[in-house]
CSV table of C-alpha atoms in Angstrom, one decimal:
chain,number,residue,atom,x,y,z
A,1,MET,CA,41.8,32.9,49.9
A,2,SER,CA,38.9,33.6,52.3
A,3,SER,CA,35.3,33.7,51.3
A,4,ILE,CA,32.5,35.9,52.5
A,5,ALA,CA,29.6,34.1,54.0
A,6,VAL,CA,26.1,35.3,53.0
A,7,PRO,CA,23.7,35.4,55.9
A,8,ARG,CA,20.8,32.9,55.7
A,9,THR,CA,18.3,35.7,56.1
A,10,ALA,CA,19.7,37.4,53.1
A,11,LEU,CA,19.5,34.2,51.0
A,12,SER,CA,15.9,33.7,52.2
A,13,ARG,CA,15.0,37.3,51.2
A,14,ARG,CA,16.5,36.9,47.8
A,15,ALA,CA,14.6,33.6,47.3
A,16,TRP,CA,11.3,35.3,48.2
A,17,LEU,CA,12.1,38.2,45.8
A,18,THR,CA,12.2,35.6,43.1
A,19,ASP,CA,9.3,33.5,44.3
A,20,LEU,CA,6.8,36.2,45.0
A,21,PRO,CA,6.4,37.3,41.3
A,22,VAL,CA,6.0,33.7,40.3
A,23,LEU,CA,3.3,33.2,42.9
A,24,LEU,CA,1.5,36.3,41.6
A,25,VAL,CA,1.6,34.6,38.2
A,26,ALA,CA,-0.1,31.6,39.7
A,27,VAL,CA,-2.8,33.9,41.0
A,28,VAL,CA,-3.6,35.6,37.7
A,29,TRP,CA,-3.4,32.3,35.8
A,30,GLY,CA,-5.8,30.8,38.3
A,31,ALA,CA,-8.3,33.6,37.5
A,32,SER,CA,-7.6,33.4,33.8
A,33,TYR,CA,-9.8,30.2,33.2
A,34,LEU,CA,-12.9,31.9,34.4
A,35,ALA,CA,-12.1,35.1,32.4
A,36,SER,CA,-11.3,33.1,29.3
A,37,LYS,CA,-14.4,31.0,29.5
A,38,ASP,CA,-16.5,34.1,30.0
A,39,ILE,CA,-15.4,35.8,26.8
A,40,THR,CA,-14.7,32.8,24.4
A,41,THR,CA,-16.7,30.3,22.5
A,42,ALA,CA,-15.7,27.5,20.2
A,43,ARG,CA,-16.1,29.8,17.2
A,44,THR,CA,-14.0,32.7,18.6
A,45,VAL,CA,-11.0,30.8,20.1
A,46,LEU,CA,-8.6,31.8,17.4
A,47,ALA,CA,-10.0,35.4,17.2
A,48,VAL,CA,-9.7,35.9,20.9
A,49,LEU,CA,-6.1,34.6,20.9
A,50,VAL,CA,-5.1,36.9,18.1
A,51,LEU,CA,-6.6,39.9,20.0
A,52,ARG,CA,-5.1,38.8,23.4
A,53,PHE,CA,-1.5,38.6,22.1
A,54,ALA,CA,-1.7,41.5,19.6
A,55,LEU,CA,-2.7,44.0,22.3
A,56,VAL,CA,0.6,43.6,24.1
A,57,LEU,CA,2.9,43.3,21.2
A,58,PRO,CA,3.1,47.1,20.3
A,59,VAL,CA,4.0,47.9,23.9
A,60,LEU,CA,6.8,45.3,24.0
A,61,ALA,CA,8.1,46.3,20.6
A,62,VAL,CA,8.3,50.0,21.6
A,63,VAL,CA,9.9,49.3,25.0
A,64,GLY,CA,12.4,46.7,23.8
A,65,HIS,CA,13.2,47.8,20.2
A,66,ARG,CA,16.9,48.3,21.0
A,67,SER,CA,17.2,44.9,22.7
A,68,LEU,CA,15.4,43.2,19.8
A,69,GLY,CA,18.1,44.5,17.5
A,70,ALA,CA,20.8,43.0,19.8
A,71,LEU,CA,19.5,39.5,19.4
A,72,THR,CA,21.7,37.2,17.3
A,73,ALA,CA,20.3,35.0,14.6
A,74,ALA,CA,20.5,31.9,16.8
A,75,GLN,CA,18.6,33.8,19.6
A,76,TRP,CA,15.9,34.7,17.1
A,77,ARG,CA,15.6,31.1,16.1
A,78,GLY,CA,15.5,29.9,19.7
A,79,ALA,CA,12.9,32.4,20.8
A,80,GLY,CA,10.8,31.5,17.7
A,81,LEU,CA,10.9,27.9,18.7
A,82,LEU,CA,9.7,28.8,22.2
A,83,GLY,CA,7.0,30.8,20.6
A,84,LEU,CA,5.7,27.8,18.6
A,85,ILE,CA,5.5,25.8,21.9
A,86,LEU,CA,3.8,28.8,23.5
A,87,ALA,CA,1.2,28.9,20.7
A,88,GLY,CA,0.5,25.2,21.2
A,89,ILE,CA,0.0,25.7,24.9
A,90,PHE,CA,-2.6,28.5,24.4
A,91,LEU,CA,-4.4,26.6,21.7
A,92,LEU,CA,-4.8,23.6,23.9
A,93,GLU,CA,-5.7,25.6,27.0
A,94,THR,CA,-8.3,27.9,25.3
A,95,TYR,CA,-10.0,25.1,23.3
A,96,GLY,CA,-9.8,23.0,26.5
A,97,VAL,CA,-11.5,25.6,28.8
A,98,VAL,CA,-14.3,26.0,26.2
A,99,HIS,CA,-15.1,22.3,26.4
A,100,THR,CA,-14.8,21.9,30.2
A,101,SER,CA,-15.4,23.9,33.3
A,102,ALA,CA,-13.1,26.6,34.5
A,103,THR,CA,-12.5,24.7,37.7
A,104,ASN,CA,-11.6,21.5,35.9
A,105,ALA,CA,-9.2,23.4,33.6
A,106,GLY,CA,-7.4,25.0,36.6
A,107,LEU,CA,-7.1,21.7,38.4
A,108,ILE,CA,-5.9,19.5,35.5
A,109,ILE,CA,-3.3,22.0,34.3
A,110,SER,CA,-1.6,21.9,37.7
A,111,LEU,CA,-0.3,18.5,36.8
A,112,THR,CA,2.6,20.5,35.2
A,113,MET,CA,4.1,20.5,38.7
A,114,ILE,CA,4.5,16.7,38.5
A,115,PHE,CA,5.5,16.5,34.8
A,116,THR,CA,8.2,19.1,35.0
A,117,PRO,CA,10.4,17.6,37.8
A,118,LEU,CA,10.0,14.1,36.2
A,119,ALA,CA,11.0,15.4,32.8
A,120,GLU,CA,13.9,17.4,34.3
A,121,ALA,CA,15.1,14.2,36.1
A,122,ALA,CA,14.9,12.2,32.9
A,123,VAL,CA,16.9,14.8,30.9
A,124,THR,CA,19.6,15.3,33.6
A,125,ARG,CA,19.5,11.7,34.8
A,126,VAL,CA,19.4,13.0,38.4
A,127,ARG,CA,16.8,11.4,40.6
A,128,PRO,CA,14.6,14.0,42.4
A,129,SER,CA,15.1,14.0,46.2
A,130,ARG,CA,12.6,12.2,48.4
A,131,ALA,CA,11.6,15.4,50.0
A,132,PHE,CA,10.7,16.9,46.6
A,133,LEU,CA,8.8,13.8,45.5
A,134,GLY,CA,7.0,13.9,48.9
A,135,ALA,CA,6.1,17.5,48.4
A,136,ALA,CA,4.9,16.9,44.8
A,137,ALA,CA,2.8,13.9,46.0
A,138,LEU,CA,1.2,16.0,48.7
A,139,SER,CA,0.4,18.7,46.2
A,140,VAL,CA,-1.1,16.2,43.8
A,141,LEU,CA,-3.2,14.8,46.7
A,142,GLY,CA,-4.4,18.3,47.3
A,143,VAL,CA,-5.3,18.7,43.7
A,144,LEU,CA,-7.3,15.5,43.8
A,145,LEU,CA,-9.2,16.6,46.9
A,146,LEU,CA,-9.9,20.0,45.2
A,147,THR,CA,-11.2,18.2,42.2
A,148,GLN,CA,-13.5,16.0,44.2
A,149,GLY,CA,-14.6,19.0,46.3
A,150,ALA,CA,-15.5,20.8,43.1
A,151,GLY,CA,-17.4,17.8,41.7
A,152,LEU,CA,-15.2,16.7,38.8
A,153,SER,CA,-17.3,15.1,36.0
A,154,ARG,CA,-16.3,12.3,33.7
A,155,PRO,CA,-13.2,13.2,31.6
A,156,SER,CA,-14.3,15.2,28.5
A,157,LEU,CA,-12.6,16.5,25.4
A,158,GLY,CA,-11.7,19.6,27.3
A,159,ASP,CA,-10.2,17.7,30.1
A,160,LEU,CA,-7.9,15.8,27.7
A,161,LEU,CA,-6.9,19.0,26.0
A,162,MET,CA,-6.0,20.5,29.4
A,163,LEU,CA,-3.9,17.4,30.1
A,164,LEU,CA,-2.0,17.9,26.9
A,165,ALA,CA,-1.6,21.6,27.7
A,166,ALA,CA,0.1,20.6,31.0
A,167,LEU,CA,2.6,18.5,29.0
A,168,ALA,CA,3.2,21.4,26.7
A,169,ARG,CA,3.8,23.7,29.6
A,170,THR,CA,6.4,21.3,30.9
A,171,LEU,CA,8.1,21.3,27.5
A,172,HIS,CA,8.1,25.1,27.5
A,173,VAL,CA,9.7,25.5,31.0
A,174,LEU,CA,12.4,22.9,30.2
A,175,ALA,CA,13.1,24.5,26.8
A,176,MET,CA,13.5,27.9,28.3
A,177,SER,CA,16.1,26.7,30.8
A,178,ARG,CA,18.0,24.4,28.4
A,179,THR,CA,18.1,26.2,25.1
A,180,ARG,CA,21.6,27.6,25.0
A,181,SER,CA,21.0,30.1,22.2
A,182,VAL,CA,18.6,32.1,24.4
A,183,GLN,CA,20.4,31.9,27.8
A,184,GLY,CA,22.5,35.0,27.2
A,185,ALA,CA,19.6,37.2,26.0
A,186,ASP,CA,17.4,39.5,28.0
A,187,ALA,CA,13.9,38.3,28.9
A,188,LEU,CA,12.1,41.3,27.2
A,189,PRO,CA,13.2,40.6,23.6
A,190,LEU,CA,12.7,36.9,24.1
A,191,THR,CA,9.2,37.4,25.3
A,192,THR,CA,8.5,39.7,22.4
A,193,VAL,CA,9.6,37.3,19.8
A,194,GLN,CA,7.7,34.4,21.5
A,195,LEU,CA,4.5,36.4,21.5
A,196,ALA,CA,5.0,37.6,17.9
A,197,THR,CA,5.5,34.0,16.8
A,198,ALA,CA,2.3,33.0,18.6
A,199,VAL,CA,0.3,35.8,17.0
A,200,ALA,CA,1.5,34.7,13.6
A,201,VAL,CA,0.4,31.2,14.2
A,202,PHE,CA,-3.0,32.2,15.4
A,203,ALA,CA,-3.4,34.7,12.5
A,204,ILE,CA,-2.6,32.0,10.0
A,205,LEU,CA,-4.9,29.5,11.6
A,206,SER,CA,-7.7,32.0,11.8
A,207,THR,CA,-7.7,32.6,8.0
A,208,GLY,CA,-10.9,31.3,6.7
A,209,ALA,CA,-12.4,30.8,10.2
A,210,ASP,CA,-16.0,31.4,11.0
A,211,THR,CA,-15.3,34.8,12.5
A,212,THR,CA,-12.4,37.2,12.2
A,213,PRO,CA,-10.6,38.9,15.1
A,214,TRP,CA,-12.1,42.3,14.0
A,215,GLU,CA,-15.6,40.9,13.9
A,216,THR,CA,-15.2,39.4,17.3
A,217,ALA,CA,-13.8,42.7,18.7
A,218,ALA,CA,-16.8,44.6,17.2
A,219,ASP,CA,-19.2,42.3,19.1
A,220,PHE,CA,-17.4,42.7,22.4
A,221,GLY,CA,-19.1,44.8,25.2
A,222,PRO,CA,-17.4,46.4,28.2
A,223,ARG,CA,-17.4,43.1,30.1
A,224,GLU,CA,-15.7,41.2,27.3
A,225,TRP,CA,-13.1,44.0,26.8
A,226,ALA,CA,-12.3,44.0,30.5
A,227,GLY,CA,-11.8,40.2,30.4
A,228,LEU,CA,-9.6,40.5,27.3
A,229,LEU,CA,-7.4,43.2,28.8
A,230,PHE,CA,-7.0,41.1,32.0
A,231,LEU,CA,-5.9,38.1,29.9
A,232,SER,CA,-3.6,40.2,27.7
A,233,VAL,CA,-1.9,42.5,30.2
A,234,PHE,CA,-1.7,40.3,33.4
A,235,CYS,CA,-2.0,36.7,32.2
A,236,THR,CA,0.2,37.1,29.1
A,237,LEU,CA,2.6,40.1,29.4
A,238,PHE,CA,3.2,40.0,33.1
A,239,ALA,CA,3.1,36.3,33.5
A,240,PHE,CA,5.5,35.2,30.8
A,241,PHE,CA,8.0,38.0,31.4
A,242,VAL,CA,8.2,36.9,35.1
A,243,GLN,CA,8.5,33.2,34.1
A,244,MET,CA,11.4,34.0,31.6
A,245,TRP,CA,13.1,36.0,34.4
A,246,ALA,CA,12.6,33.6,37.2
A,247,VAL,CA,13.5,30.3,35.5
A,248,ARG,CA,17.1,31.7,35.1
A,249,ARG,CA,17.3,32.4,38.8
A,250,THR,CA,16.0,29.2,40.2
A,251,SER,CA,15.2,25.6,39.0
A,252,PRO,CA,12.4,24.6,36.6
A,253,SER,CA,11.1,22.3,39.4
A,254,ARG,CA,10.9,25.2,41.9
A,255,VAL,CA,9.1,27.4,39.4
A,256,SER,CA,6.6,24.6,38.6
A,257,LEU,CA,5.9,24.1,42.3
A,258,LEU,CA,5.1,27.7,42.8
A,259,LEU,CA,2.9,27.7,39.7
A,260,GLY,CA,1.4,24.6,41.2
A,261,THR,CA,-0.7,26.7,43.5
A,262,GLU,CA,-2.6,27.8,40.4
A,263,PRO,CA,-5.6,25.3,41.1
A,264,LEU,CA,-6.1,26.9,44.5
A,265,TRP,CA,-6.4,30.4,42.9
A,266,ALA,CA,-8.6,28.9,40.2
A,267,ALA,CA,-10.9,27.5,42.9
A,268,ALA,CA,-10.9,30.8,44.7
A,269,ALA,CA,-11.9,32.7,41.5
A,270,GLY,CA,-14.6,30.2,41.0
A,271,ILE,CA,-16.0,30.7,44.5
A,272,VAL,CA,-15.7,34.5,44.7
A,273,LEU,CA,-16.5,35.4,41.1
A,274,GLY,CA,-18.2,32.3,39.6
A,275,GLY,CA,-20.4,31.4,42.4
A,276,GLU,CA,-18.9,27.9,42.8
A,277,ARG,CA,-18.8,26.1,46.2
A,278,LEU,CA,-16.2,23.8,47.7
A,279,GLY,CA,-17.0,21.2,50.3
A,280,ALA,CA,-14.8,19.9,53.1
A,281,PHE,CA,-12.6,17.9,50.7
A,282,GLY,CA,-12.0,20.9,48.5
A,283,LEU,CA,-11.0,23.1,51.4
A,284,ALA,CA,-8.6,20.4,52.7
A,285,GLY,CA,-7.2,20.1,49.2
A,286,GLY,CA,-6.4,23.8,49.1
A,287,VAL,CA,-4.5,23.5,52.4
A,288,LEU,CA,-2.5,20.5,51.1
A,289,VAL,CA,-1.5,22.4,47.9
A,290,LEU,CA,-0.1,25.3,50.0
A,291,VAL,CA,1.7,23.0,52.3
A,292,GLY,CA,3.1,20.9,49.5
A,293,THR,CA,4.3,24.0,47.6
A,294,ALA,CA,6.0,25.4,50.7
A,295,TRP,CA,7.7,22.1,51.4
A,296,GLY,CA,8.8,21.7,47.7
A,297,ARG,CA,10.3,25.2,47.7
A,298,GLY,CA,12.6,24.2,50.5
A,299,ALA,CA,13.4,20.9,48.9
A,300,ALA,CA,14.3,22.5,45.5
A,301,ARG,CA,16.4,25.3,47.1
């Protein structure tokens, strides 16, 4: 039986069609730290999270109501578990960014690109290739240079929370790729159930808090509402739908390396919108992150 060879250019084009949306996720996530810090205080974390997720749920429910009904009981449970992990990620990230700088948050969370391939290797008992490890090491060096270029202060509570968030992100990526009950379901209903679970967690935790979501929304001005819509539509709805879609078409390690450019976009947002400045070390670090990510893409292919 003869086989039909697929041209290399066609394979490369397909790879980029998968990679480009993931890269766009890294861009909006990089900008999300500055946006989140701009509209959130320690008192309003839970309220902002409820609003952020609740804004997109009606859209998802209307668009995907038929696919939601097609989910099996096992798929509902699997998506609910992913939603609990997702809730933990956002609690850690949002409290973290409140207690540290937006630049620090974006840089520390990028350690996901190291944790994910290491965790994947531990689960599958397959040692990562030397090329992949080299690409990851180069990317980490870039992150370190970016950190020094931005003037990283002594580790704070927020820094520790962001480190825990990076571990939680790793768990979420691996769980999405290895949970058998959700592997046959469409991304839209799975994303909807995840976000609904997260909203439920935030709503329960906000009971008895200093301020309610409705009080927080009433105090918002145009700037805060613009920031909230950016976080809700682009950083939540778009980002996690793309991640659910892409992780099934490539490896968790490859997704994590593309998302590993997030600190570069976080630094860019800080420079353009937040008035931050990077020195020579920071600029060199940005270049290394891009080179390491491109190298890692090829190694993970």
